[in-house]
Structures are given as C-alpha cells and as structure tokens.
Amino acid sequence: MPESFVVTIEPLGRQVVCREDQPILDACLRAGVWLPHSCTHGTCATCKCDIVDGDVDHGEASTFALMEFERDEGKLLTCCATPRSDVTIEADIDVDEDIEMHSVEDFVGTLVSLDEVARDTVRLVVELDRDMAFNAGQYMKFTVPAAADGSAGSVDRTWSIASPPSQPRTLEFHVRKVPGGRGTDGWVFRTLAVGDQIPMSGPYGRFVLHTGQDNHTIMVAGGTGLAPIKSMLRHGLENGSYEGEMTLYQGGRSREWLYDVDVFRRLAAEYDQFTYRPCLSEETAEDVAASGDDPDAYAYGMVTDVLAADHASLSGCKGYLCGPPLMVEAALKTLMSKRLFPRDIYREEFFNEGDKAGGVNSPLIKR
Ligand SMILES: Cc1cc2nc3c(=O)[nH]c(=O)nc-3n(C[C@H](O)[C@H](O)[C@H](O)COP(=O)(O)OP(=O)(O)OC[C@H]3O[C@@H](n4cnc5c(N)ncnc54)[C@H](O)[C@@H]3O)c2cc1C
Ligand code: FES
C-alpha cells in the first residue's frame, strides 16, 4: 500500500490527502480543489507553485519548465510532484467566478466510432460509462495500453473534447497522427478498434469558453487544435450561451488537411453572430478552382496573415488559440500586434513528449 500524506494548499487553507505515487495536482483536482494547470505533463510550467514546507519528488518535470535553480528555490510543478512528507504549497489561484470547475474522476469509455476525417486525422466517438460534467474546451486523459506498441507500461495521453457539454456522455475527439508517437502512431492509428474499452480521466484544463462575456471572440485553430474550439463554438452558438460575435480561423496546408468545413459552414449560415474563415497556406485559388471547388470559399495564406489582413485592430476582442505550440506562438504575436492584451488571449498548446524532451521555451509562451 502506498503511503499517503496531507497536502495543504495556501492561500485557500484547503487540505487534501495525496498518495506518495500521486501527483499533487491530481489529488487536488479529484478533491475539487482547482489549481492552475494546462499540459499536465511537466512541459508548460502553468502549474508552478512554491513549496512552503515539506518534501516532494519532482518526478518527470522537464528541466526547462522547472529549472535546477527553481528546484533549489523551493518551486514545484504540481502536475509532476509527488509528496514525500506532509507538504504545504502556495499557489497563484485565479478562479474565474463565471466558470464552475468540475472535479476530475475516472471513467471507462467505449469506442463507438473511429473515422478518418482528414489526412492523418481521425474522429473518435466515445461513450462514457456515465455522464460527465465539463466545460467547453476541456480535455481528457486516455490510458494508452502497455501492449499497443510492445512498450512496457501504460502511458497517459491527453486529447481535447470536441463535443459540447450538452452531450455529457457521448464525447467526440480529433486525433492527428504524430510519426513515432506512442499514443497515435502506436495505438490510435494501429490497434484501437470500435468496441474497445478505454480507461480515461477528466475533465482537465483551464482553456474554456468564458460565457459571461459578449466581446468579439477571435478563434484560431491549427490541425486538431480545432477540437476544443469546436466544443466552445457549439456550446456558445447552439446553447445560446455566448452573445457576442464569434469568428473562427481554421488553418491547414491544403483542403485535405481541413475537416468539418461543412459543419462550420452550416453554423455560419444558421447564426449571424458566427463567421468562418477556412485558410489554405499551400493551395492557391487557382488550385481550388481547377478542382471544381469554389475558390471564394477559402482564404489563402498562413492563418495568421489572413487574420492580420482582416482586422486593422482587435482592441476589445478576446482571443482563443489552439494547436501546435509554434502556431499558437505566431497567433499570439499577431493578436498582440493588433492591440489585444495577453490577459485577453486564452490558449492551449498541444505539447507532446518530443516538446517535453526538446525544450519548448518561448518567452511569449511562458506564463
Ligand atoms: C492540453 C492538451 C490537449 C491536447 N489535445 C489534443 C487533441 O485534441 N488532438 C490531438 O491530436 N492532440 C492533442 N494533444 C496532443 C496529444 O496530447 C499528444 O501529445 C499527441 O497526440 C501525440 O501523442 P503521441 O503519444 O502519439 O506522441 P508522443 O509519444 O508524445 O511523441 C511525440 C513525438 O515526440 C517524439 N518523442 C517521444 N519521446 C521523446 C523523447 N523522449 N525525446 C525526443 N523525442 C521524443 C516521438 O517520436 C514523436 O515524434 C493535446 C495536448 C495537450 C497538452
Ligand atoms: S500543467 Fe504542469 S507543467 Fe504543464
């Protein structure tokens, strides 16, 4: 039996029991104590806190998200650190009063469909064993089985929920193949099959639609970064929970990389408040016309260039950015150059194990 310790979270004064093999963040989120976090695998540094008292094991925290001198100064990443004694930590907790956070729980999902929707991209639909309350934009942690690629031991992989919270049991996910990736190349695109039972936990994340606002919302999605944005858009539009304008910039190299274009076209036709801008960075209007498609149905260029050309100023807007870290950084710079403050830009970077090992550490991305 693993030993358990008491973790005290200041300034809340809350106490949770945490096993010696359990990350402190996990114990807190399961006990309904919301701590800041994003990637939950030691890469983004969002969960960095101070140790006031006690000892921890820093686990798999990357050396750039938690540098040696920060460890010496008594900092920890709650998503990786496990307790070695009773511990008191001090966290910078900025809870948004408009958003009800839901405790993390374990679920078993049954895969009900797996369809290719774009190049190297699949849509998974998973039926949970019971309803789950979540906020539009949050994600789940899947347990990738040990035997999937011959590797020893299971690992966790995080994929964002693409369906709205109004569907509490049937969740949609979009997964892109990463060559050599354990969860995608080694499992989802290799052995995962309809009917399989998948252990998972959730909901995680603080990249959520802030519904108590009516600012013009600019959403930028690269690749499967579309998933949480789709959940937010459907929640905001179909449930009438967002009153302001919403504009989606969806980036892809060519049409074969874009998906759900028809879904967003339908939403744009139905809701005046929604504008859809699918952007092609490597196909031209001539390519599109030559294939018999309507060239006016797309914008051409990098998603950030299209966005920049569309708006002289974005002052007063809110930004939601999601996708590969480099795309998110480029979009962040674009929004800031158009007079949006960092505090008005919400973002989720899809960090993977390669990013963790390689040291993604942009001064703009650092929190
Ligand atoms: C909050 C969040 C939400 C996400 N949501 C989605 C989503 O909705 N859809 C989606 O497609 N993705 C999403 N991702 C990304 C996802 O979690 C995975 O990182 C991605 O699917 C790749 O997983 P993998 O196991 O296949 O690859 P990994 O095993 O993580 O490997 C990724 C790459 O790194 C290389 N690599 C692995 N280990 C090392 C190492 N030690 N040193 C050097 N290189 C290494 C691999 O060869 C591979 O090329 C999200 C990420 C985060 C943080
Ligand atoms: S949430 Fe802990 S490092 Fe990203």
XYZ file of C-alpha atoms and ligand atoms in Angstrom:
424
model
C 0.000 0.000 0.000
C 1.480 3.373 -0.975
C 1.798 5.806 1.933
C -0.406 8.943 1.939
C 0.393 12.493 3.066
C -1.596 15.646 3.730
C -1.087 18.495 1.270
C -2.150 21.953 2.438
C -2.906 24.474 -0.303
C -2.417 28.137 0.562
C -3.889 30.736 0.406
C -7.041 28.566 0.333
C -6.164 26.746 3.540
C -7.624 23.555 1.991
C -6.132 20.161 2.766
C -6.171 17.067 0.564
C -4.816 13.573 1.076
C -2.291 12.591 -1.591
C -0.643 9.202 -2.108
C 3.137 9.062 -2.435
C 2.710 7.867 -6.057
C 0.101 10.519 -6.971
C 0.870 13.959 -8.439
C -0.303 16.722 -6.110
C -2.354 18.290 -8.916
C -4.209 15.019 -9.451
C -5.118 14.743 -5.749
C -6.317 18.366 -5.726
C -8.421 18.164 -8.910
C -10.061 14.955 -7.694
C -10.858 16.610 -4.349
C -12.438 19.597 -6.096
C -9.540 21.976 -5.333
C -8.884 23.806 -8.581
C -5.213 24.597 -9.216
C -3.874 26.232 -12.382
C -2.694 23.699 -14.989
C -2.543 23.148 -18.730
C -0.474 20.285 -20.197
C -0.397 18.081 -17.039
C 2.888 16.510 -18.150
C 5.624 18.820 -16.901
C 6.149 20.891 -20.046
C 4.233 24.199 -19.903
C 5.039 25.452 -16.354
C 1.462 26.702 -15.817
C 1.194 24.683 -12.582
C 4.386 26.056 -10.972
C 3.927 26.768 -7.241
C 6.042 27.398 -4.137
C 6.782 24.775 -1.513
C 6.268 26.418 1.857
C 7.032 23.324 3.910
C 7.759 19.622 3.336
C 9.466 17.456 0.726
C 8.450 16.342 -2.776
C 9.828 14.216 -5.595
C 9.791 16.348 -8.771
C 9.005 13.324 -10.950
C 9.164 13.922 -14.702
C 9.157 17.737 -14.614
C 11.182 18.880 -17.619
C 14.373 20.757 -16.794
C 13.258 23.843 -18.706
C 9.727 24.056 -17.215
C 11.275 23.677 -13.747
C 14.916 24.691 -13.827
C 17.534 23.486 -11.334
C 17.750 26.840 -9.573
C 13.944 26.899 -9.213
C 14.053 23.473 -7.553
C 16.708 24.876 -5.184
C 14.462 27.897 -4.507
C 11.618 25.567 -3.460
C 9.358 25.577 -6.508
C 7.464 22.571 -7.851
C 5.254 21.578 -10.754
C 2.121 20.199 -9.138
C 1.338 18.027 -12.185
C 4.535 16.010 -11.670
C 5.486 16.382 -8.000
C 4.553 13.645 -5.548
C 4.752 14.132 -1.758
C 7.492 12.631 0.405
C 6.095 14.118 3.633
C 3.157 16.306 4.602
C 3.535 19.342 2.327
C 2.292 22.932 2.262
C 2.283 24.697 -1.099
C 1.391 28.248 -2.092
C -0.438 28.554 -5.409
C -1.389 31.555 -7.504
C -5.073 30.739 -7.876
C -7.104 32.931 -10.212
C -10.521 31.317 -10.269
C -12.964 32.789 -12.773
C -16.211 33.255 -10.868
C -18.229 32.698 -14.068
C -16.867 29.202 -14.570
C -17.845 26.242 -12.461
C -14.955 23.800 -12.319
C -15.759 20.102 -12.111
C -13.788 17.509 -10.141
C -11.677 15.017 -12.070
C -12.972 11.438 -11.979
C -12.088 8.125 -13.609
C -14.301 6.830 -16.424
C -14.388 3.901 -18.805
C -15.206 4.839 -22.377
C -16.345 2.519 -25.154
C -15.202 3.488 -28.634
C -18.342 3.693 -30.789
C -16.775 5.066 -33.973
C -13.393 5.808 -35.499
C -13.388 7.649 -38.842
C -10.703 9.275 -40.927
C -11.769 12.911 -41.412
C -8.653 14.479 -42.941
C -5.116 13.467 -43.792
C -3.623 11.595 -40.809
C -6.573 12.729 -38.685
C -9.339 10.642 -37.118
C -12.519 11.417 -35.247
C -13.185 9.192 -32.239
C -16.593 8.999 -30.616
C -16.546 7.551 -27.118
C -19.496 6.578 -24.942
C -18.682 7.048 -21.253
C -19.931 4.673 -18.564
C -21.843 7.618 -17.024
C -22.467 11.312 -17.593
C -19.611 13.757 -17.065
C -19.978 17.481 -16.412
C -17.295 19.568 -18.138
C -16.652 22.995 -19.605
C -16.404 23.558 -23.358
C -12.688 23.399 -24.231
C -11.522 20.907 -21.595
C -9.707 17.645 -22.245
C -9.500 14.004 -21.145
C -6.517 11.860 -20.253
C -6.587 8.487 -22.030
C -4.690 5.460 -20.762
C -2.697 4.107 -23.712
C -2.333 0.370 -23.069
C 1.061 -1.192 -22.492
C 0.847 -3.752 -25.253
C -0.143 -1.325 -28.016
C 3.357 -0.945 -29.478
C 5.261 -3.520 -27.466
C 6.384 -0.890 -24.939
C 6.370 -1.774 -21.284
C 3.841 0.029 -19.072
C 0.825 2.143 -19.961
C 1.132 5.899 -20.536
C -1.357 8.765 -20.425
C -2.161 10.913 -23.448
C -4.378 13.982 -23.474
C -6.979 14.706 -26.160
C -9.441 17.579 -26.135
C -13.201 17.099 -26.125
C -14.683 18.376 -29.397
C -18.345 17.912 -28.449
C -20.345 20.378 -26.326
C -21.128 19.911 -22.607
C -24.794 19.397 -23.574
C -23.667 15.858 -24.558
C -22.414 14.665 -21.163
C -21.919 11.007 -22.080
C -21.009 10.835 -25.781
C -17.693 12.577 -26.354
C -16.037 13.405 -29.669
C -12.247 13.651 -30.111
C -9.996 14.576 -33.039
C -6.593 12.900 -33.091
C -3.754 13.591 -35.507
C -1.053 11.014 -36.163
C 2.396 12.002 -34.902
C 5.024 9.793 -36.573
C 6.724 7.695 -33.901
C 4.198 8.821 -31.282
C 3.293 6.187 -28.736
C -0.390 7.131 -28.393
C -1.205 7.947 -32.019
C 1.147 6.053 -34.348
C 1.488 3.227 -31.824
C -2.152 2.882 -30.737
C -4.993 5.010 -32.185
C -3.798 4.581 -35.795
C -2.628 0.993 -35.281
C -4.713 -1.190 -32.969
C -7.556 0.837 -31.455
C -10.882 -0.571 -32.693
C -14.600 0.123 -32.325
C -15.898 -1.639 -29.213
C -12.628 -1.243 -27.265
C -12.942 -0.142 -23.656
C -10.702 2.792 -22.775
C -9.883 3.885 -19.216
C -9.721 7.672 -19.017
C -9.971 10.526 -16.534
C -11.158 14.087 -16.697
C -12.192 16.758 -17.232
C -8.882 18.711 -17.186
C -7.746 22.124 -18.324
C -8.416 25.797 -17.995
C -8.817 26.557 -21.745
C -12.569 27.101 -21.578
C -15.132 29.369 -23.174
C -15.798 32.369 -20.925
C -19.514 32.631 -21.465
C -20.210 35.623 -19.234
C -18.783 37.960 -21.898
C -20.001 39.422 -25.162
C -16.724 40.576 -26.719
C -15.985 39.659 -30.316
C -14.245 36.297 -29.954
C -11.459 35.500 -32.400
C -10.684 31.788 -32.508
C -7.623 30.391 -34.255
C -7.246 26.644 -34.726
C -4.398 24.715 -36.345
C -4.793 20.992 -37.078
C -6.646 19.166 -34.323
C -6.461 22.388 -32.301
C -9.935 22.626 -33.787
C -11.282 20.137 -31.219
C -11.712 22.352 -28.120
C -12.690 25.288 -30.319
C -15.463 23.230 -31.922
C -16.776 22.375 -28.465
C -16.714 26.064 -27.499
C -18.400 27.197 -30.714
C -21.177 24.643 -30.496
C -21.677 25.465 -26.818
C -21.685 29.215 -27.459
C -23.949 29.116 -30.512
C -26.288 26.138 -30.136
C -26.952 26.690 -26.442
C -27.147 30.458 -26.840
C -24.551 30.786 -24.085
C -22.380 33.386 -25.887
C -23.928 36.645 -27.038
C -21.030 38.263 -28.888
C -19.665 37.729 -32.360
C -17.502 34.661 -32.919
C -15.034 34.272 -35.768
C -13.148 31.044 -36.470
C -9.872 30.995 -38.420
C -9.111 27.359 -39.277
C -5.669 26.792 -40.762
C -4.478 23.938 -42.966
C -1.874 23.458 -45.659
C -4.471 22.299 -48.192
C -8.057 21.077 -48.260
C -7.009 17.507 -47.466
C -5.793 18.720 -44.044
C -9.011 20.616 -43.197
C -12.045 18.864 -41.786
C -15.542 19.702 -40.544
C -15.647 22.532 -43.097
C -19.300 21.713 -43.824
C -20.164 21.739 -40.135
C -18.819 25.278 -39.738
C -20.365 26.464 -42.996
C -23.734 25.275 -41.700
C -23.203 27.070 -38.394
C -22.195 30.257 -40.234
C -25.370 30.051 -42.356
C -27.529 29.494 -39.292
C -26.029 32.004 -36.844
C -25.429 35.633 -37.866
C -23.018 36.080 -34.975
C -20.614 33.475 -36.434
C -18.081 33.995 -39.241
C -15.998 31.147 -40.621
C -12.628 31.619 -42.338
C -11.006 28.377 -43.542
C -7.431 29.263 -44.600
C -5.160 27.370 -47.007
C -1.443 28.051 -46.738
C -0.154 25.896 -49.625
C -3.075 25.771 -52.067
C -3.981 28.727 -54.256
C -7.321 29.985 -55.523
C -6.315 28.613 -58.949
C -5.715 25.122 -57.457
C -9.125 25.202 -55.805
C -10.893 26.441 -58.962
C -9.107 23.856 -61.126
C -10.540 21.068 -58.966
C -14.079 22.423 -59.459
C -14.403 23.817 -55.937
C -15.442 27.430 -55.237
C -12.228 29.478 -54.786
C -14.132 32.165 -52.844
C -14.996 29.645 -50.159
C -11.456 29.834 -48.742
C -8.888 32.416 -47.691
C -5.302 31.967 -48.834
C -2.105 32.236 -46.797
C -0.994 31.454 -43.270
C -3.879 31.679 -40.859
C -2.070 34.496 -39.010
C -1.614 36.507 -42.226
C -5.304 36.155 -43.115
C -6.268 37.213 -39.600
C -3.921 40.212 -39.728
C -5.272 41.316 -43.111
C -8.893 41.034 -41.915
C -8.582 43.428 -38.958
C -6.960 46.848 -38.527
C -7.362 46.499 -34.757
C -8.648 43.811 -32.422
C -8.891 46.086 -29.413
C -11.767 44.937 -27.198
C -11.802 41.380 -28.598
C -10.944 38.105 -26.875
C -8.629 35.534 -28.450
C -8.772 31.750 -28.223
C -5.786 29.966 -29.772
C -5.213 26.243 -30.020
C -2.887 23.898 -31.871
C 0.822 23.165 -32.261
C 2.991 25.352 -29.975
C 4.654 27.247 -32.841
C 1.294 28.132 -34.412
C -0.064 29.311 -31.076
C 3.001 31.494 -30.553
C 2.656 33.028 -34.038
C -1.049 33.708 -33.485
C -0.321 35.223 -30.081
C 2.134 37.658 -31.665
C -0.409 38.543 -34.365
C -3.174 39.244 -31.851
C -0.846 41.339 -29.702
C 0.257 43.339 -32.744
C -3.446 44.093 -33.280
C -3.755 45.593 -29.774
C -5.019 42.613 -27.840
C -3.531 42.286 -24.344
C -2.104 38.895 -23.271
C -4.715 38.737 -20.477
C -7.440 38.715 -23.162
C -5.899 35.781 -25.028
C -6.657 32.237 -23.909
C -4.524 29.485 -25.386
C -3.826 25.771 -25.378
C -0.596 24.454 -26.843
C -0.627 20.799 -27.864
C 2.726 19.920 -26.262
C 3.821 16.312 -26.790
C 6.642 14.176 -25.382
C 9.028 15.472 -28.030
C 8.365 19.060 -26.914
C 8.994 17.993 -23.331
C 12.318 16.431 -24.247
C 13.292 19.171 -26.683
C 12.596 22.175 -24.517
C 9.833 24.356 -25.965
C 10.510 27.543 -24.072
C 9.357 30.663 -25.837
C 9.381 33.805 -23.715
C 5.896 34.515 -25.091
C 4.569 31.079 -24.209
C 5.995 31.137 -20.680
C 3.442 32.013 -18.063
C -3.898 20.018 -23.220
C -3.604 19.207 -24.467
C -4.646 18.841 -25.304
C -4.388 18.112 -26.467
N -5.410 17.798 -27.317
C -5.152 17.143 -28.472
C -6.193 16.841 -29.407
O -7.365 17.145 -29.188
N -5.864 16.195 -30.543
C -4.565 15.831 -30.831
O -4.332 15.249 -31.912
N -3.556 16.105 -29.962
C -3.829 16.740 -28.797
N -2.808 16.990 -27.922
C -1.501 16.382 -28.159
C -1.553 14.952 -27.566
O -1.683 15.016 -26.162
C -0.305 14.132 -27.886
O 0.818 14.843 -27.484
C -0.225 13.810 -29.373
O -1.406 13.150 -29.774
C 0.969 12.928 -29.660
O 0.916 11.810 -28.817
P 1.762 10.510 -29.120
O 1.696 9.648 -27.904
O 1.384 9.901 -30.409
O 3.227 11.081 -29.319
P 4.418 11.136 -28.253
O 4.718 9.784 -27.726
O 4.112 12.204 -27.270
O 5.597 11.578 -29.194
C 5.524 12.796 -29.922
C 6.787 12.966 -30.759
O 7.908 13.105 -29.879
C 8.850 12.091 -30.112
N 9.371 11.713 -28.781
C 8.731 10.979 -27.834
N 9.500 10.877 -26.729
C 10.634 11.567 -26.994
C 11.815 11.826 -26.250
N 11.985 11.369 -25.009
N 12.787 12.569 -26.840
C 12.626 13.074 -28.081
N 11.525 12.852 -28.850
C 10.541 12.115 -28.304
C 8.097 10.967 -30.813
O 8.946 10.208 -31.650
C 7.097 11.739 -31.627
O 7.638 12.193 -32.829
C -3.053 17.729 -26.764
C -2.019 18.084 -25.900
C -2.270 18.812 -24.773
C -1.133 19.205 -23.865
S 0.457 21.649 -16.203
Fe 2.261 21.230 -15.086
S 3.820 21.746 -16.476
Fe 2.022 21.964 -17.658
